Amino acid sequence: MKTKFFPHNRVKNATAYATLLKSHRVTMLENNIKIILITSCLSSIVTVIIVAFLLRNTAFVNVLEPRTAENSIKVGTRDESSTNRIAEGSTSNITSSVNLVRLPHAVKLGAVCLDGSQPAYYFRKGHGKGSTKWLVHFFGGAWCFDEVSCVQRSKTILGSTKHLPAYPPKLQGILSGDYKVNPDFYNWNAVLLCYCDGASFTGYLSQPISVDGRNVYFRGKKILHVIMNELLLGELKNADKVLLSGTSAGALAAMMNADYIRERLPKSADVRVFADSGYFIDVAAVNGQDIINRHFRNMVRVHNSINYLDKDCIKALKPTLRWKCIFPQHSIKYIQTPVFVLQSAYDPWQLINIRGINCQTPEYSDSFNVRRSRIYRRSRETERVSDHSTWRYKHIHGIYCKPPECTRLEMSSVLQYRNVSLFALRPVLLSKKNGLIVTSCLEHSQSVYDDTWNDVYVNGFSLSQAVGNWVFGRTAEHLYLDCEYPCNPSCSNVW
């Protein structure tokens, strides 16, 4: 028998359906709101992480300081009236005018970046007692080791000056113009050399090399020569103190070019080198691979650097090994200019790219464009290190290191690198004219950040105090050796 539907049943059914539909819509709306809130929160977190990463981990591209027409200097010119005058001993946050100087005339002289663009540097005029003192700083940024990688590099800020910002990033550490942060060097003239040749200013080839129809130029030594000519036409010729500083590949540039620059400066000038994290060690990877040797050998060949390395070092080595003079441990004893080396005994860049120790997260593709080494294949049976959980997570220049993620074998290799470093640093340790500070912090480039520069202590001295004491001769102490990890509590001051 068929079911009969009466009008009141229809109304009842319609009301129930409407109620159900309304409830469904409310549920969907609530779910959508939840999804929007979760997505928004995740997006905000990711944004914060990215911004924090960029602010901390980029030594060159950082927050640009605002400028006005009143305190700006036209590119390629000098305007002394626009330089901020600050009372000696001031503790205010100094933002002296720092400006980009391009050298278009250098192109005709053959001094060009990898892509053929003109060289450039940033300049901040000194003041007060620092007006006759100069800090010449070499920026870092690894190297290119063959024609193809140099072409790729020529498309970036490390191989071209076409896209350099008119004003530099906010400068920290030894580059800071703030008396509170950098009391010894804040008022010095500062020249910041833009690194665009890919070989730490050591090479020169008269003719460009064509790769897939694109010319690439190897003119690092010529660039340095032209920049020095430019500076010596100005007040640098009256300098009484000059400190050549650099970080990473820039520190290597400062050491490799120290005597050349010193010979061009006034004989009366006190010229010294401060090399931060540039003492790259000639040692094989843990698994026996010849990583750094292979890359440096290729670099010296491609850039023709062999003719511009230390002559005495070249003479001392066999012809097949002369390229090794690019390593400071082989050449520093021949460098006449006094050198102060700042190095971490556990330099993360060297642990990854020289020793091939891969316990970093997330996966990182290094400057050599090679995959992370698989030295120790992990398995379910592989034990994690638990007794080093206090080693704080660090990230430096895009390098991620998290020792608690290391296997015991990897951790043993990390800790042993201190002995490897000290062995390679013997020429510095035995020198009377040179200085050295070795920290146990897992850091690369420690002098260009305010926290590492002032808050990391070795033997009771901060990094800034130790370097300043050596430069000004305030103490006879010139060796500062940190103890083995994890003895130094000041390493935890680093963000």
Tab-separated table of C-alpha atoms in Angstrom:
chain	number	residue	atom	x	y	z
A	1	MET	CA	0.000	0.000	0.000
A	2	LYS	CA	1.346	3.402	-0.966
A	3	THR	CA	2.144	5.885	1.736
A	4	LYS	CA	-0.076	8.915	1.750
A	5	PHE	CA	1.469	12.352	2.086
A	6	PHE	CA	-0.644	15.024	3.668
A	7	PRO	CA	0.048	18.783	3.574
A	8	HIS	CA	1.074	18.962	7.237
A	9	ASN	CA	3.629	16.174	6.641
A	10	ARG	CA	5.116	18.173	3.785
A	11	VAL	CA	5.524	21.188	6.043
A	12	LYS	CA	7.128	19.056	8.751
A	13	ASN	CA	9.537	17.472	6.285
A	14	ALA	CA	10.458	20.856	4.771
A	15	THR	CA	11.131	22.330	8.227
A	16	ALA	CA	13.408	19.439	9.173
A	17	TYR	CA	15.272	19.746	5.897
A	18	ALA	CA	15.723	23.493	6.382
A	19	THR	CA	17.009	22.940	9.913
A	20	LEU	CA	19.429	20.276	8.689
A	21	LEU	CA	20.616	22.510	5.841
A	22	LYS	CA	21.157	25.433	8.215
A	23	SER	CA	23.117	23.221	10.613
A	24	HIS	CA	25.250	21.945	7.742
A	25	ARG	CA	25.990	25.493	6.584
A	26	VAL	CA	26.974	26.550	10.097
A	27	THR	CA	29.320	23.560	10.376
A	28	MET	CA	30.896	24.366	7.013
A	29	LEU	CA	31.320	28.004	8.020
A	30	GLU	CA	32.998	27.009	11.292
A	31	ASN	CA	35.338	24.653	9.443
A	32	ASN	CA	36.224	27.344	6.909
A	33	ILE	CA	36.975	29.812	9.702
A	34	LYS	CA	39.221	27.242	11.397
A	35	ILE	CA	41.055	26.586	8.124
A	36	ILE	CA	41.529	30.328	7.526
A	37	LEU	CA	42.834	30.878	11.069
A	38	ILE	CA	45.240	27.925	10.881
A	39	THR	CA	46.500	28.988	7.432
A	40	SER	CA	46.957	32.563	8.609
A	41	CYS	CA	48.893	31.456	11.692
A	42	LEU	CA	51.131	29.131	9.689
A	43	SER	CA	51.768	31.867	7.132
A	44	SER	CA	52.725	34.315	9.874
A	45	ILE	CA	55.072	31.800	11.490
A	46	VAL	CA	56.768	31.031	8.162
A	47	THR	CA	57.143	34.760	7.452
A	48	VAL	CA	58.719	35.384	10.861
A	49	ILE	CA	61.120	32.464	10.397
A	50	ILE	CA	62.179	33.661	6.931
A	51	VAL	CA	62.699	37.246	8.067
A	52	ALA	CA	64.672	36.126	11.137
A	53	PHE	CA	66.781	33.829	8.967
A	54	LEU	CA	67.631	36.623	6.520
A	55	LEU	CA	68.445	39.139	9.234
A	56	ARG	CA	70.800	36.788	11.040
A	57	ASN	CA	72.334	34.696	8.310
A	58	THR	CA	73.223	37.112	5.547
A	59	ALA	CA	76.504	38.909	6.022
A	60	PHE	CA	75.960	41.214	3.066
A	61	VAL	CA	72.276	41.700	2.255
A	62	ASN	CA	70.665	43.016	5.401
A	63	VAL	CA	68.322	45.794	6.460
A	64	LEU	CA	69.107	48.958	4.524
A	65	GLU	CA	69.456	52.107	6.554
A	66	PRO	CA	67.202	54.960	5.414
A	67	ARG	CA	68.996	57.873	3.770
A	68	THR	CA	68.056	61.404	2.932
A	69	ALA	CA	69.349	63.714	0.250
A	70	GLU	CA	71.143	65.684	2.947
A	71	ASN	CA	73.440	62.882	4.076
A	72	SER	CA	73.942	61.081	0.762
A	73	ILE	CA	77.079	61.224	-1.374
A	74	LYS	CA	76.736	60.950	-5.122
A	75	VAL	CA	78.001	57.695	-6.523
A	76	GLY	CA	81.638	57.893	-7.555
A	77	THR	CA	82.233	61.210	-5.787
A	78	ARG	CA	83.331	62.412	-2.375
A	79	ASP	CA	81.459	65.027	-0.372
A	80	GLU	CA	83.110	65.717	2.968
A	81	SER	CA	80.407	68.134	4.034
A	82	SER	CA	77.846	65.329	4.021
A	83	THR	CA	79.808	63.158	6.450
A	84	ASN	CA	78.314	62.988	9.906
A	85	ARG	CA	80.481	64.667	12.522
A	86	ILE	CA	80.199	62.914	15.845
A	87	ALA	CA	81.828	63.933	19.073
A	88	GLU	CA	84.724	61.733	20.124
A	89	GLY	CA	83.639	59.213	22.732
A	90	SER	CA	79.950	59.580	21.892
A	91	THR	CA	77.829	56.601	22.911
A	92	SER	CA	74.917	57.373	20.593
A	93	ASN	CA	73.848	54.998	17.837
A	94	ILE	CA	76.046	56.302	15.056
A	95	THR	CA	74.745	56.082	11.504
A	96	SER	CA	77.578	57.737	9.588
A	97	SER	CA	77.014	58.077	5.874
A	98	VAL	CA	78.100	54.937	4.017
A	99	ASN	CA	77.827	55.105	0.257
A	100	LEU	CA	78.512	53.144	-2.887
A	101	VAL	CA	81.406	54.268	-5.069
A	102	ARG	CA	81.409	52.861	-8.596
A	103	LEU	CA	84.486	52.984	-10.818
A	104	PRO	CA	83.280	53.229	-14.438
A	105	HIS	CA	86.760	54.187	-15.681
A	106	ALA	CA	88.042	50.806	-14.464
A	107	VAL	CA	86.277	49.039	-17.346
A	108	LYS	CA	88.640	50.619	-19.893
A	109	LEU	CA	91.551	49.470	-17.744
A	110	GLY	CA	90.293	45.875	-17.840
A	111	ALA	CA	89.302	45.759	-14.163
A	112	VAL	CA	85.867	44.180	-14.357
A	113	CYS	CA	83.708	41.668	-12.473
A	114	LEU	CA	82.917	38.203	-13.782
A	115	ASP	CA	80.138	39.602	-15.987
A	116	GLY	CA	82.191	42.564	-17.232
A	117	SER	CA	80.554	45.130	-14.952
A	118	GLN	CA	82.531	47.875	-13.205
A	119	PRO	CA	84.050	47.260	-9.758
A	120	ALA	CA	82.732	49.108	-6.718
A	121	TYR	CA	83.190	49.613	-2.995
A	122	TYR	CA	81.339	51.199	-0.095
A	123	PHE	CA	82.950	54.047	1.784
A	124	ARG	CA	82.393	55.656	5.180
A	125	LYS	CA	84.551	58.633	6.084
A	126	GLY	CA	86.371	58.564	9.401
A	127	HIS	CA	86.193	61.308	11.978
A	128	GLY	CA	87.969	62.567	15.069
A	129	LYS	CA	90.986	60.486	16.058
A	130	GLY	CA	90.008	57.922	13.418
A	131	SER	CA	90.384	60.310	10.472
A	132	THR	CA	93.896	59.008	9.662
A	133	LYS	CA	93.048	55.352	10.298
A	134	TRP	CA	91.618	52.988	7.707
A	135	LEU	CA	89.681	49.733	7.806
A	136	VAL	CA	89.760	48.013	4.409
A	137	HIS	CA	87.291	45.133	4.528
A	138	PHE	CA	86.881	42.254	2.073
A	139	PHE	CA	83.404	40.745	1.949
A	140	GLY	CA	83.136	36.955	1.816
A	141	GLY	CA	81.075	34.692	-0.396
A	142	ALA	CA	82.947	31.484	-1.334
A	143	TRP	CA	84.365	31.038	-4.851
A	144	CYS	CA	83.682	29.670	-8.317
A	145	PHE	CA	85.888	26.772	-9.374
A	146	ASP	CA	85.235	26.261	-13.071
A	147	GLU	CA	84.008	28.174	-16.102
A	148	VAL	CA	80.402	27.019	-15.820
A	149	SER	CA	80.029	27.848	-12.109
A	150	CYS	CA	81.669	31.238	-12.729
A	151	VAL	CA	79.108	32.008	-15.430
A	152	GLN	CA	76.332	31.166	-12.990
A	153	ARG	CA	77.987	33.301	-10.328
A	154	SER	CA	78.265	36.220	-12.784
A	155	LYS	CA	74.475	36.467	-12.713
A	156	THR	CA	74.465	37.149	-8.965
A	157	ILE	CA	75.603	39.917	-6.633
A	158	LEU	CA	78.817	37.913	-6.098
A	159	GLY	CA	79.786	38.179	-9.755
A	160	SER	CA	78.309	41.496	-10.812
A	161	THR	CA	77.818	45.000	-9.438
A	162	LYS	CA	74.834	45.790	-11.643
A	163	HIS	CA	72.338	45.189	-8.853
A	164	LEU	CA	74.215	46.481	-5.820
A	165	PRO	CA	72.091	48.672	-3.538
A	166	ALA	CA	73.113	52.332	-3.524
A	167	TYR	CA	73.562	52.133	0.217
A	168	PRO	CA	74.984	49.215	2.182
A	169	PRO	CA	73.295	47.006	4.752
A	170	LYS	CA	73.292	47.855	8.417
A	171	LEU	CA	76.850	47.210	9.511
A	172	GLN	CA	77.573	45.231	12.666
A	173	GLY	CA	80.556	44.074	14.682
A	174	ILE	CA	83.919	45.393	13.527
A	175	LEU	CA	82.160	47.306	10.727
A	176	SER	CA	79.766	49.119	13.048
A	177	GLY	CA	79.885	52.889	13.380
A	178	ASP	CA	78.481	52.661	16.899
A	179	TYR	CA	80.948	53.452	19.693
A	180	LYS	CA	79.125	51.124	22.109
A	181	VAL	CA	79.454	48.175	19.759
A	182	ASN	CA	82.831	48.911	18.209
A	183	PRO	CA	84.823	51.337	20.392
A	184	ASP	CA	88.198	50.742	18.719
A	185	PHE	CA	87.222	51.108	15.059
A	186	TYR	CA	83.866	52.929	14.951
A	187	ASN	CA	85.376	56.230	13.776
A	188	TRP	CA	87.881	54.858	11.242
A	189	ASN	CA	87.586	55.402	7.507
A	190	ALA	CA	85.917	52.244	6.214
A	191	VAL	CA	86.315	50.821	2.717
A	192	LEU	CA	84.156	47.762	2.033
A	193	LEU	CA	85.265	45.997	-1.145
A	194	CYS	CA	82.468	44.415	-3.170
A	195	TYR	CA	83.477	40.843	-4.002
A	196	CYS	CA	82.674	40.052	-7.626
A	197	ASP	CA	85.625	38.083	-9.047
A	198	GLY	CA	85.071	34.664	-7.453
A	199	ALA	CA	88.687	33.988	-6.422
A	200	SER	CA	89.398	36.240	-3.433
A	201	PHE	CA	91.045	38.900	-5.643
A	202	THR	CA	93.902	36.554	-6.615
A	203	GLY	CA	93.467	35.899	-10.345
A	204	TYR	CA	93.962	37.576	-13.687
A	205	LEU	CA	93.421	36.493	-17.283
A	206	SER	CA	93.868	39.076	-20.015
A	207	GLN	CA	91.187	37.550	-22.262
A	208	PRO	CA	87.656	36.554	-21.281
A	209	ILE	CA	86.474	32.983	-21.656
A	210	SER	CA	83.333	32.275	-23.632
A	211	VAL	CA	80.891	29.762	-22.170
A	212	ASP	CA	77.770	29.052	-24.251
A	213	GLY	CA	78.163	32.402	-25.977
A	214	ARG	CA	78.562	34.338	-22.743
A	215	ASN	CA	81.876	35.977	-21.782
A	216	VAL	CA	83.205	35.590	-18.259
A	217	TYR	CA	86.136	37.676	-16.976
A	218	PHE	CA	88.761	36.660	-14.419
A	219	ARG	CA	90.207	39.972	-13.237
A	220	GLY	CA	90.272	39.924	-9.408
A	221	LYS	CA	93.854	41.142	-9.015
A	222	LYS	CA	93.290	43.919	-11.547
A	223	ILE	CA	90.188	45.060	-9.669
A	224	LEU	CA	92.163	45.348	-6.444
A	225	HIS	CA	94.950	47.233	-8.237
A	226	VAL	CA	92.549	49.842	-9.659
A	227	ILE	CA	90.700	50.289	-6.347
A	228	MET	CA	94.007	50.853	-4.542
A	229	ASN	CA	94.982	53.447	-7.149
A	230	GLU	CA	91.679	55.216	-6.558
A	231	LEU	CA	92.070	55.235	-2.787
A	232	LEU	CA	95.687	56.383	-2.884
A	233	LEU	CA	94.627	59.420	-4.892
A	234	GLY	CA	92.685	60.404	-1.780
A	235	GLU	CA	93.367	60.423	1.937
A	236	LEU	CA	94.619	56.847	2.159
A	237	LYS	CA	98.070	58.150	1.227
A	238	ASN	CA	98.140	59.933	4.606
A	239	ALA	CA	97.097	56.901	6.672
A	240	ASP	CA	99.034	56.123	9.852
A	241	LYS	CA	97.155	52.877	10.619
A	242	VAL	CA	95.543	50.426	8.185
A	243	LEU	CA	93.728	47.216	9.116
A	244	LEU	CA	92.920	44.815	6.274
A	245	SER	CA	89.985	42.754	7.480
A	246	GLY	CA	87.760	40.119	5.956
A	247	THR	CA	85.433	37.239	6.673
A	248	SER	CA	85.527	33.775	5.090
A	249	ALA	CA	86.649	34.134	1.441
A	250	GLY	CA	87.223	37.811	2.247
A	251	ALA	CA	89.627	36.886	5.047
A	252	LEU	CA	91.513	34.723	2.568
A	253	ALA	CA	91.668	37.726	0.217
A	254	ALA	CA	93.058	39.924	2.989
A	255	MET	CA	95.846	37.442	3.735
A	256	MET	CA	96.709	36.630	0.102
A	257	ASN	CA	96.933	40.337	-0.824
A	258	ALA	CA	98.388	41.721	2.420
A	259	ASP	CA	101.983	42.270	1.297
A	260	TYR	CA	100.901	43.674	-2.072
A	261	ILE	CA	98.723	46.292	-0.375
A	262	ARG	CA	101.318	47.013	2.296
A	263	GLU	CA	103.966	47.774	-0.344
A	264	ARG	CA	101.707	50.412	-1.870
A	265	LEU	CA	100.961	52.228	1.392
A	266	PRO	CA	103.149	54.804	3.148
A	267	LYS	CA	106.222	53.233	4.752
A	268	SER	CA	105.324	54.932	8.030
A	269	ALA	CA	101.869	53.324	8.179
A	270	ASP	CA	101.212	50.488	10.618
A	271	VAL	CA	99.565	47.877	8.361
A	272	ARG	CA	98.008	44.714	9.778
A	273	VAL	CA	95.575	41.966	8.783
A	274	PHE	CA	92.584	40.648	10.692
A	275	ALA	CA	91.375	37.382	9.141
A	276	ASP	CA	88.053	36.030	10.428
A	277	SER	CA	87.115	32.461	9.466
A	278	GLY	CA	89.391	32.454	6.418
A	279	TYR	CA	91.997	29.966	7.581
A	280	PHE	CA	90.777	27.157	5.339
A	281	ILE	CA	92.557	23.920	6.129
A	282	ASP	CA	94.314	21.616	3.715
A	283	VAL	CA	92.860	18.316	4.872
A	284	ALA	CA	90.859	15.511	3.304
A	285	ALA	CA	87.264	14.686	4.150
A	286	VAL	CA	86.549	12.126	6.841
A	287	ASN	CA	85.826	9.521	4.148
A	288	GLY	CA	89.082	10.299	2.335
A	289	GLN	CA	87.593	12.380	-0.478
A	290	ASP	CA	89.717	15.279	-1.739
A	291	ILE	CA	86.988	17.934	-1.574
A	292	ILE	CA	88.691	21.252	-0.794
A	293	ASN	CA	91.905	20.341	-2.617
A	294	ARG	CA	89.991	19.553	-5.794
A	295	HIS	CA	88.082	22.821	-5.691
A	296	PHE	CA	91.021	25.072	-4.812
A	297	ARG	CA	93.233	23.415	-7.429
A	298	ASN	CA	90.597	24.097	-10.086
A	299	MET	CA	90.082	27.659	-8.878
A	300	VAL	CA	93.790	28.504	-9.089
A	301	ARG	CA	93.892	27.030	-12.604
A	302	VAL	CA	90.749	28.690	-13.960
A	303	HIS	CA	91.530	32.155	-12.527
A	304	ASN	CA	95.278	31.919	-13.242
A	305	SER	CA	95.931	32.728	-9.591
A	306	ILE	CA	99.264	30.910	-9.485
A	307	ASN	CA	101.057	34.012	-10.777
A	308	TYR	CA	99.650	36.187	-7.999
A	309	LEU	CA	100.162	34.055	-4.912
A	310	ASP	CA	103.079	34.619	-2.525
A	311	LYS	CA	106.328	34.319	-4.503
A	312	ASP	CA	108.347	32.845	-1.630
A	313	CYS	CA	105.706	30.221	-1.011
A	314	ILE	CA	105.672	29.364	-4.717
A	315	LYS	CA	109.439	28.874	-4.707
A	316	ALA	CA	109.310	26.645	-1.630
A	317	LEU	CA	106.896	24.089	-3.119
A	318	LYS	CA	107.226	21.616	-5.956
A	319	PRO	CA	105.722	22.803	-9.267
A	320	THR	CA	102.840	20.340	-8.945
A	321	LEU	CA	101.983	21.611	-5.458
A	322	ARG	CA	102.414	25.369	-5.883
A	323	TRP	CA	98.694	25.917	-6.097
A	324	LYS	CA	98.540	24.951	-2.407
A	325	CYS	CA	99.880	28.416	-1.528
A	326	ILE	CA	96.220	29.451	-1.576
A	327	PHE	CA	95.950	27.662	1.776
A	328	PRO	CA	97.014	29.988	4.647
A	329	GLN	CA	98.735	27.170	6.531
A	330	HIS	CA	101.272	26.925	3.685
A	331	SER	CA	101.676	30.627	2.911
A	332	ILE	CA	101.257	32.549	6.174
A	333	LYS	CA	104.864	32.055	7.282
A	334	TYR	CA	105.941	33.941	4.149
A	335	ILE	CA	103.533	36.860	4.646
A	336	GLN	CA	105.485	39.812	6.040
A	337	THR	CA	102.423	41.767	7.175
A	338	PRO	CA	101.335	40.877	10.753
A	339	VAL	CA	98.168	38.755	10.751
A	340	PHE	CA	95.629	38.177	13.525
A	341	VAL	CA	93.552	35.051	12.893
A	342	LEU	CA	90.084	34.522	14.376
A	343	GLN	CA	88.870	30.973	13.893
A	344	SER	CA	86.354	28.605	15.419
A	345	ALA	CA	87.797	25.203	16.326
A	346	TYR	CA	84.474	23.816	15.084
A	347	ASP	CA	83.882	26.027	12.038
A	348	PRO	CA	80.599	24.722	10.559
A	349	TRP	CA	81.470	25.716	6.988
A	350	GLN	CA	84.656	23.698	7.135
A	351	LEU	CA	83.012	20.771	8.895
A	352	ILE	CA	80.521	20.483	6.048
A	353	ASN	CA	82.511	21.553	2.986
A	354	ILE	CA	86.005	20.334	3.893
A	355	ARG	CA	85.518	17.398	6.241
A	356	GLY	CA	82.228	16.322	4.690
A	357	ILE	CA	80.436	15.878	8.022
A	358	ASN	CA	76.774	16.056	7.111
A	359	CYS	CA	74.846	16.118	10.383
A	360	GLN	CA	73.018	19.319	9.604
A	361	THR	CA	69.321	19.874	9.002
A	362	PRO	CA	67.552	20.550	6.739
A	363	GLU	CA	69.382	19.226	3.682
A	364	TYR	CA	71.826	21.850	2.493
A	365	SER	CA	73.336	22.218	-0.967
A	366	ASP	CA	76.697	23.905	-0.516
A	367	SER	CA	78.538	26.427	-2.663
A	368	PHE	CA	80.252	23.652	-4.589
A	369	ASN	CA	76.921	22.449	-5.985
A	370	VAL	CA	77.448	18.947	-4.670
A	371	ARG	CA	75.025	16.890	-2.675
A	372	ARG	CA	75.455	16.301	1.018
A	373	SER	CA	78.075	13.639	1.530
A	374	ARG	CA	76.858	10.262	2.702
A	375	ILE	CA	79.770	9.486	4.990
A	376	TYR	CA	77.771	7.493	7.484
A	377	ARG	CA	74.562	5.907	6.272
A	378	ARG	CA	72.066	6.055	9.075
A	379	SER	CA	69.928	3.057	9.972
A	380	ARG	CA	67.559	2.030	12.746
A	381	GLU	CA	70.533	0.639	14.610
A	382	THR	CA	72.476	3.925	14.446
A	383	GLU	CA	72.480	5.652	17.824
A	384	ARG	CA	71.924	9.376	18.163
A	385	VAL	CA	74.133	11.479	20.370
A	386	SER	CA	72.325	12.278	23.602
A	387	ASP	CA	75.096	13.703	25.760
A	388	HIS	CA	75.525	16.808	23.594
A	389	SER	CA	71.946	18.048	23.706
A	390	THR	CA	73.114	21.334	25.230
A	391	TRP	CA	74.894	22.287	22.029
A	392	ARG	CA	72.471	24.913	20.826
A	393	TYR	CA	71.033	24.977	17.343
A	394	LYS	CA	72.865	27.436	15.124
A	395	HIS	CA	72.443	28.679	11.592
A	396	ILE	CA	75.163	30.678	9.928
A	397	HIS	CA	75.123	32.014	6.358
A	398	GLY	CA	72.570	29.416	5.349
A	399	ILE	CA	74.559	26.611	6.954
A	400	TYR	CA	72.536	24.500	9.345
A	401	CYS	CA	74.286	22.566	12.050
A	402	LYS	CA	72.542	20.618	14.760
A	403	PRO	CA	75.014	18.388	16.582
A	404	PRO	CA	72.296	16.499	18.491
A	405	GLU	CA	71.343	15.153	15.046
A	406	CYS	CA	74.844	13.692	14.586
A	407	THR	CA	75.639	10.042	14.968
A	408	ARG	CA	78.330	9.185	17.493
A	409	LEU	CA	80.867	8.679	14.710
A	410	GLU	CA	80.004	12.067	13.198
A	411	MET	CA	80.109	13.765	16.575
A	412	SER	CA	83.524	12.287	17.243
A	413	SER	CA	84.745	13.773	13.940
A	414	VAL	CA	83.253	17.156	14.819
A	415	LEU	CA	85.024	17.272	18.180
A	416	GLN	CA	88.279	16.073	16.669
A	417	TYR	CA	88.331	19.007	14.245
A	418	ARG	CA	89.754	21.156	17.028
A	419	ASN	CA	92.957	19.121	16.911
A	420	VAL	CA	92.985	19.307	13.111
A	421	SER	CA	92.594	23.091	13.272
A	422	LEU	CA	95.290	23.621	15.906
A	423	PHE	CA	97.730	21.470	13.928
A	424	ALA	CA	97.166	23.597	10.809
A	425	LEU	CA	97.475	26.787	12.884
A	426	ARG	CA	100.993	25.928	14.092
A	427	PRO	CA	102.644	28.618	11.886
A	428	VAL	CA	100.529	31.228	13.687
A	429	LEU	CA	101.065	29.720	17.132
A	430	LEU	CA	104.838	29.780	16.648
A	431	SER	CA	104.917	33.322	15.263
A	432	LYS	CA	105.871	36.308	17.408
A	433	LYS	CA	104.382	38.934	15.117
A	434	ASN	CA	101.032	37.269	14.439
A	435	GLY	CA	98.028	36.811	16.724
A	436	LEU	CA	95.369	34.156	17.157
A	437	ILE	CA	92.069	33.621	18.889
A	438	VAL	CA	90.399	30.200	18.653
A	439	THR	CA	86.850	29.880	19.956
A	440	SER	CA	84.839	26.748	20.690
A	441	CYS	CA	81.599	28.271	19.383
A	442	LEU	CA	80.002	26.648	16.351
A	443	GLU	CA	80.246	29.821	14.273
A	444	HIS	CA	81.526	30.983	10.885
A	445	SER	CA	82.357	34.706	10.490
A	446	GLN	CA	82.287	35.947	14.078
A	447	SER	CA	83.439	39.548	13.727
A	448	VAL	CA	80.575	40.972	11.663
A	449	TYR	CA	77.758	40.362	14.157
A	450	ASP	CA	77.260	42.419	17.300
A	451	ASP	CA	76.571	39.397	19.510
A	452	THR	CA	79.629	37.339	18.585
A	453	TRP	CA	81.860	40.436	18.443
A	454	ASN	CA	81.059	41.551	21.975
A	455	ASP	CA	79.493	38.638	23.859
A	456	VAL	CA	81.823	35.732	23.102
A	457	TYR	CA	84.784	35.617	25.519
A	458	VAL	CA	88.043	33.658	25.428
A	459	ASN	CA	90.470	33.823	28.343
A	460	GLY	CA	88.467	36.683	29.847
A	461	PHE	CA	88.511	38.881	26.732
A	462	SER	CA	85.737	39.482	24.214
A	463	LEU	CA	86.625	39.100	20.558
A	464	SER	CA	86.523	42.876	20.083
A	465	GLN	CA	88.825	43.442	23.063
A	466	ALA	CA	91.339	40.821	21.925
A	467	VAL	CA	91.534	42.230	18.394
A	468	GLY	CA	91.711	45.828	19.614
A	469	ASN	CA	94.466	44.986	22.099
A	470	TRP	CA	96.548	43.424	19.328
A	471	VAL	CA	96.004	46.241	16.830
A	472	PHE	CA	96.868	48.979	19.326
A	473	GLY	CA	99.540	47.011	21.178
A	474	ARG	CA	97.844	47.467	24.533
A	475	THR	CA	99.099	44.115	25.781
A	476	ALA	CA	101.800	41.607	24.933
A	477	GLU	CA	99.172	38.856	24.847
A	478	HIS	CA	98.461	37.703	21.292
A	479	LEU	CA	97.303	34.096	21.674
A	480	TYR	CA	93.828	33.229	22.974
A	481	LEU	CA	92.995	29.513	22.880
A	482	ASP	CA	89.561	28.399	23.986
A	483	CYS	CA	89.152	25.049	25.715
A	484	GLU	CA	87.305	22.112	24.203
A	485	TYR	CA	83.567	22.106	23.798
A	486	PRO	CA	81.433	22.571	25.882
A	487	CYS	CA	83.596	24.611	28.262
A	488	ASN	CA	82.750	28.152	27.068
A	489	PRO	CA	79.389	29.380	28.446
A	490	SER	CA	79.601	32.640	26.474
A	491	CYS	CA	78.908	30.696	23.251
A	492	SER	CA	75.313	30.469	24.448
A	493	ASN	CA	75.072	34.282	24.171
A	494	VAL	CA	74.901	33.930	20.406
A	495	TRP	CA	71.396	33.867	18.975
